[in-house]
Amino acid sequence: MTALLQVKNLQVRVEEQEILHGLTLTVNAGEVHAIMGPNGSGKSTLSHVIAGKPGYEVTGGEILFKGEDLLDMAPDVRSAKGVFLAFQYPVEIPGVTTMTFLRTALNAQRKARGEAEYLVPDFLRKVREVAGSLNIPMDMLKRGVNVGFSGGEKKRNEVLQMALFQPSLCILDEMDSGLDIDALRVAADGVNALRSPERAMVVITHYQRLLNYIVPDHVHVMSKGRVVKSGGKELALELEATGYAQYEDVAA
Amino acid sequence: MIHLGKNTTSRIISKGIAAGVSQNTYRGLVTAHRKATNARNFTACDSLLIGDKCGAHTVPYIEAKNSSALFEHEATTSKISEDVLFYCVQRGLSQEEAVGLVVNGFVKDVLQQLPMEFAVEAQKLISISLEGSVG
């Protein structure tokens, strides 16, 4: 069986500065991986490169998604193939209702996969069902995308999209930032409901706290652009006690 | 906008889009006649820039011939940010679909005032004229 996501010896530069120096990571379907590390260790860079954000130059290594070369695909193609990045700071799009956005995006993905586009009544039924399970009022979906949303609402909107698009790889970039404990639990519950044998998740976070709610199968510690240690979920607890300092020495 | 009568109010919403190497200018004259006491006007000019070689200019003219007139003007200029586009593209929209979506959101206040037939046409027109403007 080929792994869902294979990152091999990835080297990435941003404006002449190398951020990732040969990062290797393998994620199989059904697994939840947590990536932890101090600020500036390259966690977000990794998530951006996987999703295809412009501005990063890959100088070496490769990323395979279901055995295909991911770096060769445009970001919207990656999305249609099942790569989903939940943003740390979801952007606001004034004047575009969340509903319109969801429908446009979902249909664009279905069209790219050669599937029939959703008709409005079918789509509404589906959204209502998913939003209901996440405790999202339909009123919220009539507002502009993320415009005037609280931190919790923005993250719930990301989870809603994840549930709606059913991607095979979900990358959660610091989902816990800007959330209070209750909002965190709601968002984490939404994510947990999406765990399935066909789907893998990569959870990027600074803190162990999130991992109490979303329990990972594997934990990786990143420092200075490399994975310096991998282990089971107990590694996260260990980190919480000892901090990142010891790993920074390893990388240096 | 010409105010002739007493206690008249008006509102102007202008939405300008500049793409490629174009320059977009708003010029609007608001006048209050000598007898138009308590005339009120509110003008909002929003400009959207697509790309880094275009510009937007706002030149509001005001002629108040009586001292009780109250004219307000406010202007904003925004750019379609890379982050917004990437967000849309990450969710499966192509670059052009993403621009179209953001632009239509921007002009929504104006388009929704138009009769249905025009609104649909205007929307199509916008996406056609934006074709190839982002590269």
Coordinates of C-alpha atoms in Angstrom, one line a residue:
Chain A
M1 CA 0.0 0.0 0.0
T2 CA 1.3 3.4 -0.9
A3 CA 1.3 6.0 1.9
L4 CA -1.2 8.8 1.6
L5 CA 1.4 11.4 2.0
Q6 CA 5.1 11.0 1.6
V7 CA 7.4 14.0 2.1
K8 CA 10.9 13.0 1.2
N9 CA 14.0 15.1 2.1
L10 CA 12.1 18.3 1.4
Q11 CA 14.1 21.5 1.1
V12 CA 12.3 24.8 0.9
R13 CA 13.5 28.4 0.6
V14 CA 11.7 31.6 1.1
E15 CA 13.5 34.6 -0.3
E16 CA 17.0 33.1 -0.2
Q17 CA 16.6 31.7 3.2
E18 CA 16.3 28.0 3.6
I19 CA 13.4 27.1 6.0
L20 CA 13.2 23.4 5.6
H21 CA 16.5 21.5 5.4
G22 CA 15.6 18.0 4.3
L23 CA 12.3 17.1 6.0
T24 CA 10.9 13.6 5.8
L25 CA 7.5 12.5 6.9
T26 CA 5.2 9.7 6.0
V27 CA 1.5 9.7 6.8
N28 CA -0.7 6.7 6.1
A29 CA -4.5 6.8 5.7
G30 CA -6.3 6.5 8.9
E31 CA -3.5 8.1 11.0
V32 CA -3.5 11.3 12.9
H33 CA -0.1 12.9 13.1
A34 CA 0.8 15.8 15.3
I35 CA 3.6 18.1 14.5
M36 CA 5.0 20.2 17.3
G37 CA 7.9 22.5 17.6
P38 CA 8.9 26.0 18.6
N39 CA 8.1 29.2 16.6
G40 CA 10.1 29.4 13.4
S41 CA 10.8 25.7 13.2
G42 CA 9.0 25.5 9.8
K43 CA 5.7 23.9 10.8
S44 CA 3.5 26.3 8.9
T45 CA 5.9 26.4 6.0
L46 CA 5.4 22.7 5.6
S47 CA 1.7 23.0 5.6
H48 CA 1.8 25.9 3.1
V49 CA 4.1 23.9 0.8
I50 CA 1.9 20.9 0.9
A51 CA -1.2 23.1 0.0
G52 CA 0.8 24.9 -2.7
K53 CA 0.9 28.5 -1.4
P54 CA 2.9 30.8 -3.7
G55 CA 6.1 32.3 -2.5
Y56 CA 7.9 29.2 -1.5
E57 CA 10.7 27.7 -3.5
V58 CA 11.2 24.0 -3.3
T59 CA 14.9 23.4 -3.9
G60 CA 15.0 19.7 -3.2
G61 CA 13.1 16.6 -2.3
E62 CA 9.6 15.6 -3.2
I63 CA 6.1 15.3 -1.9
L64 CA 3.9 12.4 -3.0
F65 CA 0.2 12.3 -2.4
K66 CA -1.4 8.9 -3.1
G67 CA 1.8 8.1 -5.1
E68 CA 1.4 11.2 -7.3
D69 CA 3.8 14.1 -7.4
L70 CA 2.0 16.8 -5.5
L71 CA 4.5 19.6 -6.3
D72 CA 3.6 19.3 -10.0
M73 CA -0.1 20.2 -9.3
A74 CA -1.7 23.6 -9.0
P75 CA -3.2 24.3 -5.6
D76 CA -6.8 24.0 -6.8
V77 CA -6.0 20.6 -8.3
R78 CA -4.5 19.5 -5.0
S79 CA -7.7 20.6 -3.3
A80 CA -9.8 18.6 -5.7
K81 CA -7.6 15.6 -5.1
G82 CA -8.4 15.8 -1.4
V83 CA -5.8 18.1 0.2
F84 CA -7.4 20.4 2.8
L85 CA -5.6 23.0 4.8
A86 CA -7.4 24.5 7.7
F87 CA -5.9 28.0 8.1
Q88 CA -4.5 29.4 11.2
Y89 CA -6.0 32.7 10.3
P90 CA -9.0 32.2 7.9
V91 CA -9.4 35.2 5.6
E92 CA -12.4 37.4 5.3
I93 CA -14.2 37.8 2.0
P94 CA -16.6 40.7 2.3
G95 CA -19.8 40.6 0.2
V96 CA -19.6 36.9 -0.5
T97 CA -21.9 34.9 1.7
T98 CA -20.5 31.8 3.3
M99 CA -23.2 29.8 1.6
T100 CA -22.2 31.0 -1.9
F101 CA -18.6 30.4 -1.1
L102 CA -19.3 26.8 0.1
R103 CA -21.3 26.0 -3.0
T104 CA -18.9 27.5 -5.4
A105 CA -15.9 25.7 -3.9
L106 CA -17.7 22.4 -3.5
N107 CA -18.9 22.5 -7.1
A108 CA -15.5 23.6 -8.4
Q109 CA -14.0 20.5 -6.7
R110 CA -16.6 18.2 -8.0
K111 CA -16.3 19.5 -11.5
A112 CA -12.5 19.1 -11.4
R113 CA -13.1 15.4 -10.4
G114 CA -15.5 15.0 -13.2
E115 CA -18.5 14.6 -10.9
A116 CA -21.9 16.2 -11.3
E117 CA -22.3 19.6 -9.6
Y118 CA -24.7 19.8 -6.7
L119 CA -28.1 21.4 -7.4
V120 CA -29.2 24.0 -4.9
P121 CA -31.8 22.0 -3.0
D122 CA -29.4 19.0 -2.6
F123 CA -26.6 21.3 -1.6
L124 CA -28.8 23.1 1.0
R125 CA -29.9 19.8 2.5
K126 CA -26.3 18.7 2.8
V127 CA -25.1 21.9 4.4
R128 CA -28.0 21.9 6.8
E129 CA -27.1 18.4 7.9
V130 CA -23.4 19.1 8.4
A131 CA -23.9 22.5 10.0
G132 CA -26.4 21.0 12.4
S133 CA -23.9 18.4 13.6
L134 CA -21.4 21.2 14.3
N135 CA -23.8 23.5 16.0
I136 CA -23.5 26.1 13.4
P137 CA -26.6 28.3 13.0
M138 CA -27.8 28.8 9.4
D139 CA -27.7 32.6 10.0
M140 CA -24.0 32.4 10.3
L141 CA -23.8 31.1 6.8
K142 CA -25.7 34.0 5.4
R143 CA -23.0 36.4 6.5
G144 CA -19.9 37.2 4.4
V145 CA -17.2 34.6 4.6
N146 CA -15.6 35.0 8.0
V147 CA -16.6 38.7 8.1
G148 CA -17.2 39.7 11.7
F149 CA -16.8 36.0 12.8
S150 CA -15.4 35.4 16.3
G151 CA -12.2 33.3 16.5
G152 CA -14.4 30.3 17.4
E153 CA -16.8 30.8 14.5
K154 CA -13.9 31.1 12.0
K155 CA -12.4 27.8 13.1
R156 CA -15.8 26.2 13.2
N157 CA -16.3 27.4 9.6
E158 CA -13.0 25.7 8.7
V159 CA -14.2 22.4 10.2
L160 CA -17.6 22.8 8.4
Q161 CA -15.7 23.0 5.1
M162 CA -13.7 20.0 6.0
A163 CA -16.8 18.0 6.8
L164 CA -18.5 19.2 3.6
F165 CA -15.6 18.6 1.2
Q166 CA -14.6 15.2 2.7
P167 CA -10.9 15.6 1.9
S168 CA -8.5 12.6 2.3
L169 CA -5.8 14.7 3.9
C170 CA -6.6 17.4 6.5
I171 CA -3.8 19.7 7.7
L172 CA -4.8 21.7 10.7
D173 CA -2.5 24.7 11.1
E174 CA -2.5 25.8 14.7
M175 CA -6.2 25.3 15.1
D176 CA -6.0 26.1 18.8
S177 CA -4.7 29.6 18.3
G178 CA -7.2 32.2 19.4
L179 CA -9.7 29.7 20.8
D180 CA -11.1 29.5 24.3
I181 CA -11.5 26.1 25.9
D182 CA -15.1 25.6 25.0
A183 CA -14.6 26.7 21.4
L184 CA -11.6 24.4 21.2
R185 CA -13.7 21.5 22.3
V186 CA -16.4 22.1 19.8
A187 CA -13.8 22.4 17.0
A188 CA -12.0 19.3 18.2
D189 CA -15.2 17.3 18.4
G190 CA -15.9 18.3 14.8
V191 CA -12.5 17.1 13.7
N192 CA -12.7 13.9 15.7
A193 CA -16.0 13.1 14.0
L194 CA -14.1 13.2 10.7
R195 CA -11.5 10.6 11.7
S196 CA -11.9 7.6 9.4
P197 CA -9.8 4.8 8.1
E198 CA -9.6 6.5 4.7
R199 CA -8.6 9.9 6.0
A200 CA -5.3 11.2 7.5
M201 CA -4.8 14.3 9.6
V202 CA -1.8 16.4 10.3
V203 CA -2.3 18.5 13.3
I204 CA 0.2 21.4 13.8
T205 CA 0.3 22.9 17.2
H206 CA 2.6 24.5 19.8
Y207 CA 0.8 23.1 22.8
Q208 CA 0.0 19.7 24.1
R209 CA -3.5 20.9 25.1
L210 CA -5.1 20.5 21.7
L211 CA -3.8 16.9 21.6
N212 CA -5.9 16.1 24.7
Y213 CA -8.9 16.6 22.5
I214 CA -7.5 15.3 19.2
V215 CA -5.5 12.3 20.3
P216 CA -2.7 11.6 17.7
D217 CA -1.3 8.3 16.7
H218 CA 2.1 9.8 16.1
V219 CA 3.9 12.9 17.3
H220 CA 6.8 14.6 15.5
V221 CA 9.0 17.3 16.9
M222 CA 10.3 19.8 14.4
S223 CA 13.2 22.1 15.0
K224 CA 15.1 24.3 12.6
G225 CA 13.4 22.8 9.5
R226 CA 13.8 19.1 10.3
V227 CA 11.9 16.4 12.2
V228 CA 14.2 15.8 15.1
K229 CA 12.2 13.3 17.0
S230 CA 9.1 11.1 16.4
G231 CA 7.2 9.0 18.8
G232 CA 3.7 8.1 20.1
K233 CA 1.3 10.4 21.9
E234 CA 3.3 10.2 25.1
L235 CA 6.0 12.3 23.4
A236 CA 3.7 15.3 23.5
L237 CA 3.3 15.0 27.3
E238 CA 7.1 14.6 27.7
L239 CA 7.5 17.8 25.6
E240 CA 5.1 19.7 27.8
A241 CA 7.2 18.9 30.8
T242 CA 10.6 19.5 29.3
G243 CA 10.1 22.1 26.7
Y244 CA 11.7 22.4 23.2
A245 CA 15.1 23.6 24.3
Q246 CA 16.7 20.2 24.3
Y247 CA 15.7 19.6 20.7
E248 CA 17.0 22.9 19.5
D249 CA 20.5 21.8 20.6
V250 CA 20.1 18.5 18.6
A251 CA 19.3 20.5 15.5
A252 CA 22.1 23.0 15.9
Chain B
M1 CA -26.2 65.1 -7.2
I2 CA -28.2 68.3 -7.0
H3 CA -30.1 69.3 -3.9
L4 CA -32.8 71.9 -4.6
G5 CA -35.4 71.4 -1.9
K6 CA -35.3 71.6 1.8
N7 CA -34.5 68.6 4.0
T8 CA -33.4 66.5 1.1
T9 CA -31.0 63.6 1.5
S10 CA -29.0 61.5 -0.9
R11 CA -26.5 58.7 -1.0
I12 CA -23.9 57.8 -3.5
I13 CA -22.1 54.5 -3.5
S14 CA -19.3 54.2 -6.0
K15 CA -17.4 51.0 -6.5
G16 CA -14.4 51.1 -8.9
I17 CA -12.3 48.3 -10.1
A18 CA -8.9 48.8 -11.7
A19 CA -7.0 45.8 -13.1
G20 CA -3.9 45.5 -15.3
V21 CA -2.4 48.9 -16.0
S22 CA -5.7 50.9 -15.7
Q23 CA -6.3 53.9 -13.6
N24 CA -9.7 54.4 -12.2
T25 CA -11.0 57.8 -11.2
Y26 CA -14.2 58.8 -9.4
R27 CA -15.4 62.4 -9.9
G28 CA -18.6 63.4 -8.4
L29 CA -20.3 66.7 -7.8
V30 CA -22.7 67.2 -5.0
T31 CA -24.4 70.6 -4.8
A32 CA -26.9 72.2 -2.4
H33 CA -28.9 75.1 -3.7
R34 CA -29.2 78.3 -1.8
K35 CA -32.7 77.3 -0.6
A36 CA -31.9 73.7 0.1
T37 CA -31.5 74.0 3.8
N38 CA -30.5 70.9 5.7
A39 CA -29.5 69.0 2.6
R40 CA -27.6 65.9 3.5
N41 CA -25.4 63.7 1.3
F42 CA -23.3 60.7 2.1
T43 CA -20.8 59.5 -0.5
A44 CA -18.8 56.3 -0.2
C45 CA -16.1 55.5 -2.8
D46 CA -14.6 52.1 -2.7
S47 CA -11.8 51.1 -5.1
L48 CA -10.5 47.7 -5.7
L49 CA -7.1 47.1 -7.2
I50 CA -6.1 44.0 -9.0
G51 CA -2.4 43.7 -9.6
D52 CA 0.3 46.2 -8.7
K53 CA 0.4 48.4 -11.9
C54 CA -3.0 50.0 -11.5
G55 CA -4.3 52.9 -9.5
A56 CA -7.5 54.5 -8.1
H57 CA -8.2 58.1 -7.6
T58 CA -11.1 59.8 -5.9
V59 CA -12.0 63.4 -6.5
P60 CA -15.2 64.5 -4.8
Y61 CA -16.5 67.9 -5.6
I62 CA -18.8 69.7 -3.2
E63 CA -20.7 73.0 -3.8
A64 CA -22.7 74.0 -0.7
K65 CA -24.5 77.3 -1.2
N66 CA -26.1 77.3 2.2
S67 CA -24.4 76.7 5.5
S68 CA -26.8 74.1 6.8
A69 CA -25.9 71.5 4.3
L70 CA -24.1 68.4 5.6
F71 CA -22.0 66.5 3.1
E72 CA -20.0 63.5 4.1
H73 CA -17.5 61.6 2.0
E74 CA -15.6 58.5 2.7
A75 CA -13.2 56.5 0.5
T76 CA -11.4 53.2 0.7
T77 CA -8.9 51.5 -1.5
S78 CA -8.3 47.8 -1.1
K79 CA -6.3 45.2 -3.0
I80 CA -7.2 41.6 -3.6
S81 CA -4.7 40.1 -1.3
E82 CA -2.7 37.0 -2.2
D83 CA -3.9 35.4 1.1
V84 CA -7.5 35.7 0.1
L85 CA -6.8 34.3 -3.4
F86 CA -4.9 31.4 -1.9
Y87 CA -7.7 30.7 0.6
C88 CA -10.2 30.4 -2.3
V89 CA -7.8 28.3 -4.4
Q90 CA -7.0 26.0 -1.5
R91 CA -10.8 25.3 -1.4
G92 CA -10.8 24.3 -5.0
L93 CA -11.5 27.5 -7.0
S94 CA -9.3 28.3 -9.9
Q95 CA -7.3 31.6 -9.8
E96 CA -9.8 33.3 -12.1
E97 CA -12.9 31.9 -10.3
A98 CA -11.4 33.2 -7.1
V99 CA -10.9 36.7 -8.5
G100 CA -14.4 36.7 -9.9
L101 CA -15.8 35.7 -6.6
V102 CA -14.0 38.4 -4.6
V103 CA -14.8 41.1 -7.2
N104 CA -18.5 40.1 -7.2
G105 CA -18.5 40.3 -3.4
F106 CA -17.0 43.8 -3.7
V107 CA -19.6 45.2 -6.1
K108 CA -22.5 43.4 -4.5
D109 CA -23.9 46.5 -2.8
V110 CA -24.3 48.1 -6.2
L111 CA -25.3 45.1 -8.2
Q112 CA -28.1 44.1 -5.9
Q113 CA -29.7 47.5 -6.5
L114 CA -30.0 46.8 -10.2
P115 CA -33.0 45.1 -11.8
M116 CA -32.4 41.4 -12.2
E117 CA -31.7 41.4 -15.9
F118 CA -28.9 44.0 -15.5
A119 CA -27.5 42.4 -12.4
V120 CA -27.0 39.1 -14.2
E121 CA -25.4 40.7 -17.2
A122 CA -23.2 43.0 -15.1
Q123 CA -21.9 40.0 -13.2
K124 CA -21.0 38.2 -16.4
L125 CA -19.5 41.3 -17.9
I126 CA -17.2 41.7 -14.9
S127 CA -15.9 38.2 -15.2
I128 CA -15.3 38.6 -18.9
S129 CA -13.4 41.8 -18.5
L130 CA -11.3 40.4 -15.8
E131 CA -10.3 37.4 -17.9
G132 CA -6.5 37.1 -17.9
S133 CA -6.0 40.1 -15.6
V134 CA -4.4 38.0 -13.0
G135 CA -1.4 36.0 -13.9

